mmCIF file with all atom_site columns, C-alpha atoms in Angstrom:
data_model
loop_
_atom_site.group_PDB
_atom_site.id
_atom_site.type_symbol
_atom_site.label_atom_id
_atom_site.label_alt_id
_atom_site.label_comp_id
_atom_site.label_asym_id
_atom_site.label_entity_id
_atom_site.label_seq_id
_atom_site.pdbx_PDB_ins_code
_atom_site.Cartn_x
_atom_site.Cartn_y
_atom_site.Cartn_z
_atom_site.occupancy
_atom_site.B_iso_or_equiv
_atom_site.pdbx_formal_charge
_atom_site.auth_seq_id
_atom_site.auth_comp_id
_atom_site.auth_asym_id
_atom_site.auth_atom_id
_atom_site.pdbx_PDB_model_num
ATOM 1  C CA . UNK I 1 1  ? 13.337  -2.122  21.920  1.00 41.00 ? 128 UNK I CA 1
ATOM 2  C CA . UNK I 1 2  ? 10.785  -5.013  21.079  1.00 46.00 ? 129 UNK I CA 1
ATOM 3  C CA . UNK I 1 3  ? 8.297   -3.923  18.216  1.00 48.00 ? 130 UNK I CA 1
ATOM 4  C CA . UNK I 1 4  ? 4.497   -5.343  18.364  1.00 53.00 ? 131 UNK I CA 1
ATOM 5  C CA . UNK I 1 5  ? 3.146   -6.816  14.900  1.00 50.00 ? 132 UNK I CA 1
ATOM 6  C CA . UNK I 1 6  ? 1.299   -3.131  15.297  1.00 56.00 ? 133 UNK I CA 1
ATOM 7  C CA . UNK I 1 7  ? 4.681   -2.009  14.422  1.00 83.00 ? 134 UNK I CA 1
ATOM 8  C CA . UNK I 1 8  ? 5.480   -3.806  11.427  1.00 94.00 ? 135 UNK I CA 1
ATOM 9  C CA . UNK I 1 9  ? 4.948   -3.381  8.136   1.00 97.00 ? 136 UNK I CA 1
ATOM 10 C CA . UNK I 1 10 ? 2.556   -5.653  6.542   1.00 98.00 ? 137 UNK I CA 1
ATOM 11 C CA . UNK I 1 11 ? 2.618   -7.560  3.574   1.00 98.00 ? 138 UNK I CA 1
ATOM 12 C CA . UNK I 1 12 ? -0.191  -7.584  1.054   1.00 98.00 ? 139 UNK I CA 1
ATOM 13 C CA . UNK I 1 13 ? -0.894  -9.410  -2.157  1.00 98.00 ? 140 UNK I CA 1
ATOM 14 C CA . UNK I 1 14 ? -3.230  -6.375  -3.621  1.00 98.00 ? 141 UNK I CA 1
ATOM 15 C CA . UNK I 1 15 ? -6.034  -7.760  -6.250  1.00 98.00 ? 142 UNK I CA 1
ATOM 16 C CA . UNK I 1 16 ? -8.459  -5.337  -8.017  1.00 96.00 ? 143 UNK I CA 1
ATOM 17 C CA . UNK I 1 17 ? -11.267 -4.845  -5.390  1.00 94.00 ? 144 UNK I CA 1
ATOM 18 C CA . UNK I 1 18 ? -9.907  -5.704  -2.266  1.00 96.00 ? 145 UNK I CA 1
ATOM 19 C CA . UNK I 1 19 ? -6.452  -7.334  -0.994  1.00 97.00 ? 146 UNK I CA 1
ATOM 20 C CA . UNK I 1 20 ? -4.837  -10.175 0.859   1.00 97.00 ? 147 UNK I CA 1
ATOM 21 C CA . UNK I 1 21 ? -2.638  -10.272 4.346   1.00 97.00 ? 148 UNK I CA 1
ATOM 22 C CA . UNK I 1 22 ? 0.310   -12.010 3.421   1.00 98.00 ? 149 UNK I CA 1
ATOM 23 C CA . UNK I 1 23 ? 2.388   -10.726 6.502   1.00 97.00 ? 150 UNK I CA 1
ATOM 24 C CA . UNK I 1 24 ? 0.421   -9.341  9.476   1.00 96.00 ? 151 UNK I CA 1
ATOM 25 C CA . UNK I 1 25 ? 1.155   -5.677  10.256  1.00 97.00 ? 152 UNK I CA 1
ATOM 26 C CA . UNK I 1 26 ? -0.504  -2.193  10.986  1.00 96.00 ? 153 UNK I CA 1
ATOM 27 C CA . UNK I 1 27 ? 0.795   -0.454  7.613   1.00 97.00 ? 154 UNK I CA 1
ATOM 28 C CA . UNK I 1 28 ? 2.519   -0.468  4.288   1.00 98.00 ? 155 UNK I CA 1
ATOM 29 C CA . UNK I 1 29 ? 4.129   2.086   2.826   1.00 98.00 ? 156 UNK I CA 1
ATOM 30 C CA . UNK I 1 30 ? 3.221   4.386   -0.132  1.00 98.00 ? 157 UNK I CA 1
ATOM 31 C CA . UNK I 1 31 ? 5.557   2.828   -2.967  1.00 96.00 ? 158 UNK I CA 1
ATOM 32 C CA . UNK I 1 32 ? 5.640   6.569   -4.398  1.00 96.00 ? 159 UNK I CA 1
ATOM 33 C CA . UNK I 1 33 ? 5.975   8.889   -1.268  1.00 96.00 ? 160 UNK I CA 1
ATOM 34 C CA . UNK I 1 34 ? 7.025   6.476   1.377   1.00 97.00 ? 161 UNK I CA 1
ATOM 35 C CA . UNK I 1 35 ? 4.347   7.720   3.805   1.00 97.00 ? 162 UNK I CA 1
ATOM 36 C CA . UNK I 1 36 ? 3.281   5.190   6.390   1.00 98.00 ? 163 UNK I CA 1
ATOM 37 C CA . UNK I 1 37 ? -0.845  3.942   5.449   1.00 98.00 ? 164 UNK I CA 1
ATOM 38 C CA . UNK I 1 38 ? -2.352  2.476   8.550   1.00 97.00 ? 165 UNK I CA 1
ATOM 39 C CA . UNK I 1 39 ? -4.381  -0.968  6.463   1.00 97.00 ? 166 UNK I CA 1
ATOM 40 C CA . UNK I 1 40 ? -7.793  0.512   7.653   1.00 96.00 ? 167 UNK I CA 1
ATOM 41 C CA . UNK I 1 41 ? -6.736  3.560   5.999   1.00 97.00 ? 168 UNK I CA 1
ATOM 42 C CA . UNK I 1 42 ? -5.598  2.484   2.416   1.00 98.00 ? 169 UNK I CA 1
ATOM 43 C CA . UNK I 1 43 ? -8.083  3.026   -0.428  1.00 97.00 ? 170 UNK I CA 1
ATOM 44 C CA . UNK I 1 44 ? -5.475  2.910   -3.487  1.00 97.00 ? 171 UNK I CA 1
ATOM 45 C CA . UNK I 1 45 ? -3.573  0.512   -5.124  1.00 98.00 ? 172 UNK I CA 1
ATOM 46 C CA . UNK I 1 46 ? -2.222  -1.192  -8.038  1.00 97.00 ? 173 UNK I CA 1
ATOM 47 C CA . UNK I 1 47 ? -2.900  -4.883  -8.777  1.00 97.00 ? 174 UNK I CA 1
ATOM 48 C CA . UNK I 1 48 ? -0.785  -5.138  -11.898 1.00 94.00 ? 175 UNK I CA 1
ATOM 49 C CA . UNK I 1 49 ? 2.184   -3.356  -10.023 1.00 95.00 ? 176 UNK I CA 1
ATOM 50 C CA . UNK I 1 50 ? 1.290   -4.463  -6.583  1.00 97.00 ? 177 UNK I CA 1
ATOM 51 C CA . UNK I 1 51 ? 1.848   -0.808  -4.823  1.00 97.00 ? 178 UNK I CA 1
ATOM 52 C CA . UNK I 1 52 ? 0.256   0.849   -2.385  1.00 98.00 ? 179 UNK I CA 1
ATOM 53 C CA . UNK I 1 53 ? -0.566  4.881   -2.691  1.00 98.00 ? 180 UNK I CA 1
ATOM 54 C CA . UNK I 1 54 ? -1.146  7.033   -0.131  1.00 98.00 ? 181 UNK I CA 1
ATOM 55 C CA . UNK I 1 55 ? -3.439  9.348   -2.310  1.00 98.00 ? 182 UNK I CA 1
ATOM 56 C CA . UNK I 1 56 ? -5.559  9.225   -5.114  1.00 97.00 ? 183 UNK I CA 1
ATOM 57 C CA . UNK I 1 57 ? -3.470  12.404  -6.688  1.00 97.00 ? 184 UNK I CA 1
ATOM 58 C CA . UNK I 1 58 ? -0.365  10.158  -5.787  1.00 97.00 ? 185 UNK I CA 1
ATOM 59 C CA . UNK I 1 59 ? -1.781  6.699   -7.646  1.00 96.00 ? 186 UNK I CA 1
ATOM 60 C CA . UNK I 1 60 ? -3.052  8.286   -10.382 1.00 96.00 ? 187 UNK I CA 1
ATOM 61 C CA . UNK I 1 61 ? 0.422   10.302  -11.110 1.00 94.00 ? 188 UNK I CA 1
ATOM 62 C CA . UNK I 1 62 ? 2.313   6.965   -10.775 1.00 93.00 ? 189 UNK I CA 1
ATOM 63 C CA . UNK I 1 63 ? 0.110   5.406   -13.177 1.00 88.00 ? 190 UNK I CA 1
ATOM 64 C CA . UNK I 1 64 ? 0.073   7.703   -15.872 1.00 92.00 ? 191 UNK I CA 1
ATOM 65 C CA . UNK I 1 65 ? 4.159   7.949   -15.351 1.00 88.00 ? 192 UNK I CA 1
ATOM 66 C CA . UNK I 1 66 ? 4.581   4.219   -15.992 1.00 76.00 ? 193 UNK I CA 1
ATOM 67 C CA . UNK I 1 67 ? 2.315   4.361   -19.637 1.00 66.00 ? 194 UNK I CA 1
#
């Protein structure tokens, strides 16, 4: 089966307000759940770790885990 880029995973280079498209794609995945985040749908993420998070609850947990 052929997959469009709206298939495939992007790559981002996340910074502290916003983020970069390295690799075109539709979504990332949360680097704590592994939930699928559509890009016009992600809101958290870590610029020191580079991670996407599919939730607030879920960023926030992974941050204060890795202190």
């Amino acid at each position: 089966m052929l997959m469009s880029s709206g298939d495939k995973t992007a790559k981002l280079h996340y910074g502290p307000s916003g983020f970069r498209v390295l690799r075109p794609g539709h979504h990332v995945i949360c680097a704590v759940s592994g939930e699928v985040i559509p890009l016009e749908e992600l809101r958290y993420w870590s610029a020191e770790h580079q991670e996407a998070y599919a939730s607030p609850e879920i960023a926030t947990r992974r941050l204060l885990d890795q202190e």
